[in-house]
mmCIF file of C-alpha atoms in Angstrom:
data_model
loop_
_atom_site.group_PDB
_atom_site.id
_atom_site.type_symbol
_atom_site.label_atom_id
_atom_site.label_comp_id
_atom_site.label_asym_id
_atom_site.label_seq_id
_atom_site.Cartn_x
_atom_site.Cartn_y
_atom_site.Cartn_z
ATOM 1 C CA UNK A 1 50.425 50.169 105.968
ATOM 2 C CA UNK A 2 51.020 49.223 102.244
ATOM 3 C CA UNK A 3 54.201 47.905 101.060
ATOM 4 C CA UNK A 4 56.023 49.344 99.074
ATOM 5 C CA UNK A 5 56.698 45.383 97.692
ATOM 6 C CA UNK A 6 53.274 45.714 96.392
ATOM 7 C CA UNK A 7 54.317 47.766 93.339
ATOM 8 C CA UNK A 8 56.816 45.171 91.907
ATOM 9 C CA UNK A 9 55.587 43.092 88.987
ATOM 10 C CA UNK A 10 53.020 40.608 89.669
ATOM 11 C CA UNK A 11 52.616 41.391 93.232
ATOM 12 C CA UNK A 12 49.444 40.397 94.663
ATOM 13 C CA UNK A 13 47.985 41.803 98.222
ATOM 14 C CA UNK A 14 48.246 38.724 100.861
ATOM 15 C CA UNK A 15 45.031 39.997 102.220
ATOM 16 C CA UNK A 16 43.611 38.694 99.411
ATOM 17 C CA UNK A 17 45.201 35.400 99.466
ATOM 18 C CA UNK A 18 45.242 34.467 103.146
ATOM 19 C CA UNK A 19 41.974 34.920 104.022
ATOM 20 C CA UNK A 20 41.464 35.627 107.698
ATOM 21 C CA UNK A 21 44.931 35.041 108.492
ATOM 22 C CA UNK A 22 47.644 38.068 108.634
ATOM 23 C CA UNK A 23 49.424 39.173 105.499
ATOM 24 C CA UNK A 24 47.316 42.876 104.683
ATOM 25 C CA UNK A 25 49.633 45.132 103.076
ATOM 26 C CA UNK A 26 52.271 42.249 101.976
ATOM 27 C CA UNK A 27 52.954 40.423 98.967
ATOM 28 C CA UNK A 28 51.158 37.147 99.437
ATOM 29 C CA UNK A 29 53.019 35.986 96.354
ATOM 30 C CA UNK A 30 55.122 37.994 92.848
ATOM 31 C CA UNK A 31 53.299 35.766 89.697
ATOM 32 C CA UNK A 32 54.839 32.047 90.833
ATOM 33 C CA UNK A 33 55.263 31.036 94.616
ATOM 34 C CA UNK A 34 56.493 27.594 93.551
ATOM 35 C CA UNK A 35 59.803 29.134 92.293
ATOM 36 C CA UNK A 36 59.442 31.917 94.874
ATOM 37 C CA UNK A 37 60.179 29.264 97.751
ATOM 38 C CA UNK A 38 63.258 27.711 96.200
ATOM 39 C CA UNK A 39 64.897 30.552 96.022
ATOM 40 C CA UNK A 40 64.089 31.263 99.758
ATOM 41 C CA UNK A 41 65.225 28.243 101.045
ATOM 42 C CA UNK A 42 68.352 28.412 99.060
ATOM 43 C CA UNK A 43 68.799 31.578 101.130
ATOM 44 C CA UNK A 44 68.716 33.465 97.723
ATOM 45 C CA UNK A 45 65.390 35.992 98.238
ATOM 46 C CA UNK A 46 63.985 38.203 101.045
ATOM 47 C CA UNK A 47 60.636 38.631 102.428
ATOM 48 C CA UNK A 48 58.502 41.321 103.043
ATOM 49 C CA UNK A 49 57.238 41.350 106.298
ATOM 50 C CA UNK A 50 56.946 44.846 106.645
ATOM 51 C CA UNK A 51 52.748 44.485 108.353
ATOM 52 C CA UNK A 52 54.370 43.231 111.587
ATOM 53 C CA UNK A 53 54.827 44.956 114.637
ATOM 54 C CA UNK A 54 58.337 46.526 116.563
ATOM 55 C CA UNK A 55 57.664 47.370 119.916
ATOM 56 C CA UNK A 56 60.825 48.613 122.128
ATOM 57 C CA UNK A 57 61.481 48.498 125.698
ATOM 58 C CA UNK A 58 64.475 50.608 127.075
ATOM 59 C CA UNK A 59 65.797 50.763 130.623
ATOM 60 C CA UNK A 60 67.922 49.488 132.714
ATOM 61 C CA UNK A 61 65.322 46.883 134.564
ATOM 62 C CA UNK A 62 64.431 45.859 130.794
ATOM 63 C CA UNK A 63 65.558 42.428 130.864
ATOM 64 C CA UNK A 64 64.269 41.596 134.267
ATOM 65 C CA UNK A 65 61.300 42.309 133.890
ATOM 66 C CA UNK A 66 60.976 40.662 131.342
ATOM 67 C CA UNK A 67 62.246 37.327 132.726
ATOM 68 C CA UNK A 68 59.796 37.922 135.460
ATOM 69 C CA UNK A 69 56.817 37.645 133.369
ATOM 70 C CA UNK A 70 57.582 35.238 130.732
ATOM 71 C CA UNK A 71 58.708 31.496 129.732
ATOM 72 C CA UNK A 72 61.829 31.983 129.029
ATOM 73 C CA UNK A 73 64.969 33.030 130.484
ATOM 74 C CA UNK A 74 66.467 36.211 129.212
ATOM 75 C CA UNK A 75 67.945 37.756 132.357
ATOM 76 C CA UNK A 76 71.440 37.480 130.955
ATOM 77 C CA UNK A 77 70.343 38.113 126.991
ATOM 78 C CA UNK A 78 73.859 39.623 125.442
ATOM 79 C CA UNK A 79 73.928 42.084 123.125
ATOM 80 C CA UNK A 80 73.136 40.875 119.794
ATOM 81 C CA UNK A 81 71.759 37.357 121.149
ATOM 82 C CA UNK A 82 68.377 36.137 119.953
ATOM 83 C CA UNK A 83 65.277 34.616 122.071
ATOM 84 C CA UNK A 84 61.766 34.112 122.025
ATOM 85 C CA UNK A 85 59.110 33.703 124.635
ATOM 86 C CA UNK A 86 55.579 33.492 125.565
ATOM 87 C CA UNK A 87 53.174 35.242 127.697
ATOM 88 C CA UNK A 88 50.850 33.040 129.403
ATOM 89 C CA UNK A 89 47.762 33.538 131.125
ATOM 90 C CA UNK A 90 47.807 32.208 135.000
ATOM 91 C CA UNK A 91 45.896 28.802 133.533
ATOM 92 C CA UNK A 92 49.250 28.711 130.948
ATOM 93 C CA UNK A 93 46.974 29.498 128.025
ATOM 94 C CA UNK A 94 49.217 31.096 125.460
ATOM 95 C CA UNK A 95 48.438 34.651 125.265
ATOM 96 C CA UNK A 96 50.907 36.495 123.264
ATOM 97 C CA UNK A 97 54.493 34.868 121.067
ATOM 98 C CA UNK A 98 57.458 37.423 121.110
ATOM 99 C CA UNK A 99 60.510 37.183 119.139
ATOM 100 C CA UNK A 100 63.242 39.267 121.419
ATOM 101 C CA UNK A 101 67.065 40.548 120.831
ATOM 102 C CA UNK A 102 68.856 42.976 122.694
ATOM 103 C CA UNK A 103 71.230 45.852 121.599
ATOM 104 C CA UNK A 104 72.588 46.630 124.937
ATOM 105 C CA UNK A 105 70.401 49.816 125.363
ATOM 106 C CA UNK A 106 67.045 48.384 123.802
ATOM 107 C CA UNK A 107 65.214 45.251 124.447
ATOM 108 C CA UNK A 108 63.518 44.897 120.348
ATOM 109 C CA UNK A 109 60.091 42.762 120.594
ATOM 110 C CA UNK A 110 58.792 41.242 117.115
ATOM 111 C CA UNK A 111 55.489 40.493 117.198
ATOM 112 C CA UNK A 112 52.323 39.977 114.751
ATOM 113 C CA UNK A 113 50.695 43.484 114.200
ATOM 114 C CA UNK A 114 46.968 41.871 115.441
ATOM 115 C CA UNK A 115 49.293 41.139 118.791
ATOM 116 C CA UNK A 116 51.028 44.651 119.178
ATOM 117 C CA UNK A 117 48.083 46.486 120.962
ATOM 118 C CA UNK A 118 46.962 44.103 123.689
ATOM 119 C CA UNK A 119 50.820 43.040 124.348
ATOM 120 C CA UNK A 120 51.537 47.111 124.825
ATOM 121 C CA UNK A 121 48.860 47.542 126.925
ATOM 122 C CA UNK A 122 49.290 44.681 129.062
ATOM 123 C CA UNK A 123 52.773 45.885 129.726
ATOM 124 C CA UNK A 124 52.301 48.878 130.524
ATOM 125 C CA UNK A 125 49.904 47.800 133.498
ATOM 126 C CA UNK A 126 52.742 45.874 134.576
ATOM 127 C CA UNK A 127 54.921 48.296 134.945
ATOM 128 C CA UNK A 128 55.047 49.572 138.307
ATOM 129 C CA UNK A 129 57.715 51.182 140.286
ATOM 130 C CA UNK A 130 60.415 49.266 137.410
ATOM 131 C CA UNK A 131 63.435 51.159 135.068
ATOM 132 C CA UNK A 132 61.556 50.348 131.987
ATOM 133 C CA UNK A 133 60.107 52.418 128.902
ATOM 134 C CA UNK A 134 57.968 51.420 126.141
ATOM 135 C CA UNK A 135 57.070 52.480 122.740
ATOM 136 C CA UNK A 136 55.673 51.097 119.556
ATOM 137 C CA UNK A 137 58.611 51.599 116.546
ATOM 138 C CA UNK A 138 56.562 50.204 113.953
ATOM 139 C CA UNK A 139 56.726 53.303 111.897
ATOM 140 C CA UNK A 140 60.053 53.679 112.116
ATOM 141 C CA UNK A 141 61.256 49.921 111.251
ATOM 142 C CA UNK A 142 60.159 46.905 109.013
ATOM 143 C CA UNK A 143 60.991 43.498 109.166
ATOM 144 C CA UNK A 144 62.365 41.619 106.641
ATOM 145 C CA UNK A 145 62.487 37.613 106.357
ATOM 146 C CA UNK A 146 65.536 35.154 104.915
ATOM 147 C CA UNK A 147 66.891 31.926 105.012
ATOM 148 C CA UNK A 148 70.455 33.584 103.676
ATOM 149 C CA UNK A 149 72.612 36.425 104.516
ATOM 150 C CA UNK A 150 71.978 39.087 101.973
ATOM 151 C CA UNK A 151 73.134 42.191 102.161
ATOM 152 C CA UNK A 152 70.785 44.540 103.435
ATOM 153 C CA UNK A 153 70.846 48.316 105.328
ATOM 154 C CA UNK A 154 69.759 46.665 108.317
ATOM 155 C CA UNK A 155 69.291 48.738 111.587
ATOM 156 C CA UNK A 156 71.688 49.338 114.209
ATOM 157 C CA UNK A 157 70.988 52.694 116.447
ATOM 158 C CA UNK A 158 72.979 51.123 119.275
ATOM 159 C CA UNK A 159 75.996 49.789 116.984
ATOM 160 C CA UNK A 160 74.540 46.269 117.069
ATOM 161 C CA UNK A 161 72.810 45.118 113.627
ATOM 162 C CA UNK A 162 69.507 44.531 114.595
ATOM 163 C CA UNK A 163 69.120 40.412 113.361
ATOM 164 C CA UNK A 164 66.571 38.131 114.973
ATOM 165 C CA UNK A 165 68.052 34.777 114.317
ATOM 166 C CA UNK A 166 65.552 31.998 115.091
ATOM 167 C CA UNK A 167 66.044 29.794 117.501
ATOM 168 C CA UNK A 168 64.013 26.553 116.167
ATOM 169 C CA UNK A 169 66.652 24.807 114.755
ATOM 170 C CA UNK A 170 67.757 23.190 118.286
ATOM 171 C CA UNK A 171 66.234 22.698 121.558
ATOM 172 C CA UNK A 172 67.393 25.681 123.549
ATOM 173 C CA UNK A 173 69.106 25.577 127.221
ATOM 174 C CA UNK A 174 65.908 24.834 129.805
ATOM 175 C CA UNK A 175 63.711 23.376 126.616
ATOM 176 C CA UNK A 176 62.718 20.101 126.229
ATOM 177 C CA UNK A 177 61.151 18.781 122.750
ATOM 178 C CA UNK A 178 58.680 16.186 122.182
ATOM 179 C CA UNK A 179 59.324 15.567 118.597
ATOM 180 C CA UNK A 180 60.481 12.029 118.650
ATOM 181 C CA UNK A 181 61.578 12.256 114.929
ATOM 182 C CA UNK A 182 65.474 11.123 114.008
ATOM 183 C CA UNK A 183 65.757 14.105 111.940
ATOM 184 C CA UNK A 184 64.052 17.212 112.988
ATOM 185 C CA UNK A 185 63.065 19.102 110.048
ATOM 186 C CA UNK A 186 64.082 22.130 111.707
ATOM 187 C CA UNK A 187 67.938 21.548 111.704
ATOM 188 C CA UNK A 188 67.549 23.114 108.370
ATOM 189 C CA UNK A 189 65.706 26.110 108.697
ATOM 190 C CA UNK A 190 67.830 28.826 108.911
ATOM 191 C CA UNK A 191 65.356 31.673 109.223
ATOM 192 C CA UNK A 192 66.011 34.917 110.743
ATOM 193 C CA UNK A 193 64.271 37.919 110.770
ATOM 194 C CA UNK A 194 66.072 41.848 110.274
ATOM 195 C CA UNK A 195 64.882 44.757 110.873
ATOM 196 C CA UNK A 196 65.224 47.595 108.417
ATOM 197 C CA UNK A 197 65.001 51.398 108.442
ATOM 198 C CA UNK A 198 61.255 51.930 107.131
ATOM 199 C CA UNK A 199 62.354 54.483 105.030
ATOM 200 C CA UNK A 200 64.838 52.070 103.002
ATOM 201 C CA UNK A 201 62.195 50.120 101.807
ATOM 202 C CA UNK A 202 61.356 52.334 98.793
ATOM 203 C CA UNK A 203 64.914 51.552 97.791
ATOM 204 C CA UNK A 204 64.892 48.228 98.324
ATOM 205 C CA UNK A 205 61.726 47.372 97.100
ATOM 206 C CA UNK A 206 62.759 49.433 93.798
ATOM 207 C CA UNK A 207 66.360 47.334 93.681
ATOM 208 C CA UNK A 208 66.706 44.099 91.912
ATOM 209 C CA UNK A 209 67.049 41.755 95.266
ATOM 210 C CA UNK A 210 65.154 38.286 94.574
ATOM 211 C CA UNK A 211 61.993 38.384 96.828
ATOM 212 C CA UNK A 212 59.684 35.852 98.147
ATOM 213 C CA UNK A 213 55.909 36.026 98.987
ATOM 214 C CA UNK A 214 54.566 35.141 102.076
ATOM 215 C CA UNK A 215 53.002 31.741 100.682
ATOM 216 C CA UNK A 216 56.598 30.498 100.183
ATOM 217 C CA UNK A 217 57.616 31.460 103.407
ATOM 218 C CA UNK A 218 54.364 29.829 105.074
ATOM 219 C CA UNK A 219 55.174 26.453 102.955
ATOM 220 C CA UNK A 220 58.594 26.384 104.243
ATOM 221 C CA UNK A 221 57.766 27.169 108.156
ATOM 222 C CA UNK A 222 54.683 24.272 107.862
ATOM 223 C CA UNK A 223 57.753 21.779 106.865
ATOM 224 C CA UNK A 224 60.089 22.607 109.456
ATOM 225 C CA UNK A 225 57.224 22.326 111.710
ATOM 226 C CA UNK A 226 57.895 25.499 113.397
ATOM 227 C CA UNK A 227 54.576 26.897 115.118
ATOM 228 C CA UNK A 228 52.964 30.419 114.445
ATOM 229 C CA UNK A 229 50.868 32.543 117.286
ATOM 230 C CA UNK A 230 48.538 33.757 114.086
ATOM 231 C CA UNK A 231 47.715 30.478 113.158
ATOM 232 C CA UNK A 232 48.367 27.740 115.319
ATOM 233 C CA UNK A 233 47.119 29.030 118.722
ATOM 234 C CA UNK A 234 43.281 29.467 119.570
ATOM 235 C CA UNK A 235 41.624 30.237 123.024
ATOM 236 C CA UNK A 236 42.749 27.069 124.537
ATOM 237 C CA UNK A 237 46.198 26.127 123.112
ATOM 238 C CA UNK A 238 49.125 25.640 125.811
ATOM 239 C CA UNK A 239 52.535 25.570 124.511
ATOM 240 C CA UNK A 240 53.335 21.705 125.432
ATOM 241 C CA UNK A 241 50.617 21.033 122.390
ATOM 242 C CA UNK A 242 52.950 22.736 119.572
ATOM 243 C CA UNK A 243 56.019 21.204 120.966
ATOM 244 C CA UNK A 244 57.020 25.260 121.802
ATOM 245 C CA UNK A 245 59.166 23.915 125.082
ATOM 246 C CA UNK A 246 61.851 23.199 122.370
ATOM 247 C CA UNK A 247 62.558 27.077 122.236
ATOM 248 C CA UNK A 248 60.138 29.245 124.016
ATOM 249 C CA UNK A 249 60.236 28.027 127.522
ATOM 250 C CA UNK A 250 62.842 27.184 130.045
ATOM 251 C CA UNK A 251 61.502 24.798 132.837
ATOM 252 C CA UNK A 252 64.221 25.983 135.373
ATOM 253 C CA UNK A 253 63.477 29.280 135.259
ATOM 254 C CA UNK A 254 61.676 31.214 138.292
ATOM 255 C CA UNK A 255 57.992 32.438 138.606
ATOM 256 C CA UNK A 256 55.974 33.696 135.878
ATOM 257 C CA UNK A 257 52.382 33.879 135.297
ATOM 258 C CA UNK A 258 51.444 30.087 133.952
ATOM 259 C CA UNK A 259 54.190 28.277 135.575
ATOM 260 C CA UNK A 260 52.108 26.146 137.235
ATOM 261 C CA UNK A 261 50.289 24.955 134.415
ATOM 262 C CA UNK A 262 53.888 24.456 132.309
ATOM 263 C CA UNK A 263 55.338 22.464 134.943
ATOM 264 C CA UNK A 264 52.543 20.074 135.995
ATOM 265 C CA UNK A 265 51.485 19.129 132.947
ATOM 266 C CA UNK A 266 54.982 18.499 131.396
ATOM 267 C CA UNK A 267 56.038 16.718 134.763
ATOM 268 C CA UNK A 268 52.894 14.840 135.784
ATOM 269 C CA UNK A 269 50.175 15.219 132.600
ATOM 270 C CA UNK A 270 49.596 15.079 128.734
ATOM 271 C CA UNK A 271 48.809 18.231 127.035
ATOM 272 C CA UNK A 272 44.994 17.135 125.415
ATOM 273 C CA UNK A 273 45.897 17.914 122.032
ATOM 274 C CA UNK A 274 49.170 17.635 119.862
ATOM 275 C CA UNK A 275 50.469 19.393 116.708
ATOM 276 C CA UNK A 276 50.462 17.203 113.402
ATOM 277 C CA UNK A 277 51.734 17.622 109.768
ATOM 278 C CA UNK A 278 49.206 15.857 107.603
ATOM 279 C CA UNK A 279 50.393 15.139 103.801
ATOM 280 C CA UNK A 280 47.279 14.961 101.934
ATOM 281 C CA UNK A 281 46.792 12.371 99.521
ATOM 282 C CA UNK A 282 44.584 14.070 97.226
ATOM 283 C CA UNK A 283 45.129 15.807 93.942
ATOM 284 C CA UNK A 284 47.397 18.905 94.786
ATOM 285 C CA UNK A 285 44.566 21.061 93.427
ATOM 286 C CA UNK A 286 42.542 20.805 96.621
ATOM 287 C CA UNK A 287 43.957 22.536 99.319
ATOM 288 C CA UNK A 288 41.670 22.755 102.367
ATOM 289 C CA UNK A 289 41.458 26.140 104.607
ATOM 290 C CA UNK A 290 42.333 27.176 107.907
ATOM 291 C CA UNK A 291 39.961 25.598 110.479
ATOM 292 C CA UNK A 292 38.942 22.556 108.492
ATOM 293 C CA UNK A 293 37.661 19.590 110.487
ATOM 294 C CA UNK A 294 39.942 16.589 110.577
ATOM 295 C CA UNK A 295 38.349 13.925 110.866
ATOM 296 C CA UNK A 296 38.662 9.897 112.165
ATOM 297 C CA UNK A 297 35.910 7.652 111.240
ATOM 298 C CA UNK A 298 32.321 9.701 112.034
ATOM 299 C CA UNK A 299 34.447 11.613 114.805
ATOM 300 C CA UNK A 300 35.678 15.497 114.331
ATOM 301 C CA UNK A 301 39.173 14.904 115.919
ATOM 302 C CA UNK A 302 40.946 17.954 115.182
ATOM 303 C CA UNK A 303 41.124 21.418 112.612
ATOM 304 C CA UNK A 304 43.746 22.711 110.385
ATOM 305 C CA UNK A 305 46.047 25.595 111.277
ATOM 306 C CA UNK A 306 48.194 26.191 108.267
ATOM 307 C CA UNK A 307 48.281 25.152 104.573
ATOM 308 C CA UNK A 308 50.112 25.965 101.837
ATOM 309 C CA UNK A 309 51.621 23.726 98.675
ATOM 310 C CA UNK A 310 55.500 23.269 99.423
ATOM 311 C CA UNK A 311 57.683 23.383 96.050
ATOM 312 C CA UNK A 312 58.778 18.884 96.812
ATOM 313 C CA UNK A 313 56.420 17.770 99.634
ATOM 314 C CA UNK A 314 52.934 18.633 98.075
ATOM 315 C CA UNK A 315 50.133 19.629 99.529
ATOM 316 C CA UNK A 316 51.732 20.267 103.192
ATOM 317 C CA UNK A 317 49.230 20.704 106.695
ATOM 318 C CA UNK A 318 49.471 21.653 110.236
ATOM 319 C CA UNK A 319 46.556 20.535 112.281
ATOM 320 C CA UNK A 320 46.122 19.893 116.293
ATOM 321 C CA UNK A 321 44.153 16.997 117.166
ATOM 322 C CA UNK A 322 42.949 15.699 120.080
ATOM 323 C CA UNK A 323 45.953 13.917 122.026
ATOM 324 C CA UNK A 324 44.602 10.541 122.000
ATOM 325 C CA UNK A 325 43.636 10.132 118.399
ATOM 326 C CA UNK A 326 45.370 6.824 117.015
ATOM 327 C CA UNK A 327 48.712 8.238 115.593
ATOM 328 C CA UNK A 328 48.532 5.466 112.992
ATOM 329 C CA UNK A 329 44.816 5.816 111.597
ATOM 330 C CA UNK A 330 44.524 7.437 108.389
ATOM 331 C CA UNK A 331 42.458 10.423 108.650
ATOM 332 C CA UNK A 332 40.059 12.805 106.503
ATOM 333 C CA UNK A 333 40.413 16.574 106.290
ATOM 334 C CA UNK A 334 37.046 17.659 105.110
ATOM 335 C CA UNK A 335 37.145 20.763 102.755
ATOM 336 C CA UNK A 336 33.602 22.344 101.590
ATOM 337 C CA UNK A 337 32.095 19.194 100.119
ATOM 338 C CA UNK A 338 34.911 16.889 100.064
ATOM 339 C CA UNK A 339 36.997 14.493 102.298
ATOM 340 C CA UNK A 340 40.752 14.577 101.664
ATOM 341 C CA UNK A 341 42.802 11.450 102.818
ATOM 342 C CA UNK A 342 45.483 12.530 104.832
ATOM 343 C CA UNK A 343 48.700 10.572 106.271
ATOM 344 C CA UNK A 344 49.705 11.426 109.825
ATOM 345 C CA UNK A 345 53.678 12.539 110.421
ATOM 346 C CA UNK A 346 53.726 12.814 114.278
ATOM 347 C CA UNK A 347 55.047 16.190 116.040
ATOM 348 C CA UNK A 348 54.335 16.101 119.419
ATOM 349 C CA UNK A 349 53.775 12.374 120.220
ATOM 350 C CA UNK A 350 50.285 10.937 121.959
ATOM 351 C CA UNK A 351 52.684 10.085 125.522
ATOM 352 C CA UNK A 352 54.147 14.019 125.588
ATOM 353 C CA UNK A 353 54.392 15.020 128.978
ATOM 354 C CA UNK A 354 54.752 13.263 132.279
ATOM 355 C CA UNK A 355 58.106 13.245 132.435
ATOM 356 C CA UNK A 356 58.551 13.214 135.969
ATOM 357 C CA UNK A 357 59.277 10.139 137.806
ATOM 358 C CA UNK A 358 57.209 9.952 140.878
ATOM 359 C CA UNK A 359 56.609 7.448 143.021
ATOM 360 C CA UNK A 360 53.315 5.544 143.076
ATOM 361 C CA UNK A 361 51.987 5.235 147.053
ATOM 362 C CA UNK A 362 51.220 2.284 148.275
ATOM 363 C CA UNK A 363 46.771 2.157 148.831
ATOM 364 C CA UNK A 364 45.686 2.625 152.076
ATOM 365 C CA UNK A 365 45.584 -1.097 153.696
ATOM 366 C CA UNK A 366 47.851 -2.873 151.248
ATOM 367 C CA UNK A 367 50.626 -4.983 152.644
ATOM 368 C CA UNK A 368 54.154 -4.652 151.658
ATOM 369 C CA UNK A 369 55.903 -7.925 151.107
#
């Protein structure tokens, strides 16, 4: 699909901009993303996220089921409430990232549009003998992003507006963060995603509403360190490495696939790699790309996940390193020919995890005094 977005001045396709990371079809940016991201974060401009996914599951088992095969507990989602969760694999490998609200009637899923297919499918094999329908409703609704409230026609066929509101900016009931930092970044991000009619985008896009490209909304979601499935996770990422406990999972909760994994490694192990931001300490015309090496001395440590030039911090990066990598050292992000200092700012801290308290045994033969 191409936006209709794309025909305001100075538009220019994200697919261009981004590389191998989503944004087809989207504004990647309208002539100056500098100015673009202040007036997002002042809650002043919209985003067009129209190339994502809506996927819909009805029923009355909806919510259940749901609960069944996820991190996070949305049994008892109310009407109108917000949630996100995570389908794991059974080694707690992050598979798919689903942003969820009810209306009552529908259970909406938000997704990335590369995620859509595989998540449907995989559902539907689950499905069994349950209450539950699915269907894909991306042609019928877009998504739109802001920081604000502004007024928009946004969708309600059950009589509830249809507004994801984002849970990052706390640690959710059953969470647990790792973020050791006084001030989270994230107590700030007010982000929430709506979904619109498709067919009021023409109008929209046609109106005089402020709008944002999907740089500045990249530059601000890198600051509040908030995680992304398109860019953060690879084959082997589980969530305890992006600090996605805070939100995503709920270590009370019953079975689901991955469980195991979740709970021994936050109870008894260390996740082997943690998320970073990196401010880089070159000039702010060298911005390095999306699985750069990050480097420590001769040793490749770690790659970057996101980038993007944020309108006071600078040059801004997420990158997962390995776990044990000094959280002091100054390290090098190497980009084509060069090697860009960068200054750690610690997410998920090198001791994340064994939280537990257990025990030690005494060794076989030892005397107790």
């Amino acid at each position: 699909m191409t936006s209709e977005f794309l025909t305001r001045p100075g538009a220019v396709d994200g697919g261009v901009v981004a590389g191998d990371a989503p944004g087809a079809g989207v504004a990647a940016h309208y002539g100056n993303p500098l100015s673009e991201q202040r007036a997002l974060a002042a809650g002043n401009a919209i985003v067009d996220l129209s190339h994502r996914s809506v996927l819909t599951i009805s029923g009355p088992d909806r919510l259940s089921w749901i609960d069944s095969l996820t991190s996070q507990s949305v049994a008892g989602l109310a009407p109108g409430e917000s949630s996100e969760t995570l389908v794991l694999d059974v080694t707690g490998r992050l598979k798919y990232a689903v942003r969820l609200i009810d209306d009552g009637v529908e259970l909406w899923l938000l997704l990335e549009r590369e995620e859509a297919g595989g998540l449907l499918a995989w559902l539907s094999s689950m499905r069994f003998m349950l209450r539950v329908e699915l269907a894909d409703r991306t042609a019928e609704f877009a998504t739109v992003g802001t920081l604000g409230q502004p007024a928009l026609p946004v969708a309600a066929p059950h009589g509830v507006p249809l507004a994801w509101r984002d849970p990052w900016m706390s640690v959710t009931q059953g969470g647990h963060q790792y973020a050791a930092a006084e001030r989270h970044p994230a107590v700030s991000w007010t982000y929430s995603e709506l979904l619109l009619p498709r067919t009021e985008l023409a109008g929209l896009a046609a109106s005089a509403i402020p709008v944002a490209g999907l740089l500045a909304l990249e530059a601000l979601r890198i600051a509040a360190w908030r995680p992304c499935f398109a860019t953060e996770v690879d084959e082997k990422s589980i969530p305890h490495e992006l600090d996605w406990l805070r939100t995503a999972v709920h270590l009370s909760k019953g079975c689901y696939r991955g469980q195991e994994t979740v709970a021994k490694v936050h109870n008894l192990g260390h996740p082997p790699r943690r998320l970073v931001m990196l401010h880089l300490d070159g000039p702010d015309a060298v911005l390095p790309s999306r699985g750069d090496e990050v480097v420590l001395g001769e040793k490749t440590v770690g790659q970057v996940t996101s980038v993007a030039l944020h309108y006071e911090l600078g040059p801004v990066v997420l990158a997962v390193i390995k776990r044990r990598t000094d959280s002091t050292a100054g390290l090098l992000v190497r980009t084509g020919s060069l090697e860009v200092p960068a200054t750690q700012e610690v997410i998920v801290s090198p001791d994340a995890g064994a939280s537990a308290t257990v025990p030690r045994m005494p060794r076989l033969g030892s005397v107790r005094g």
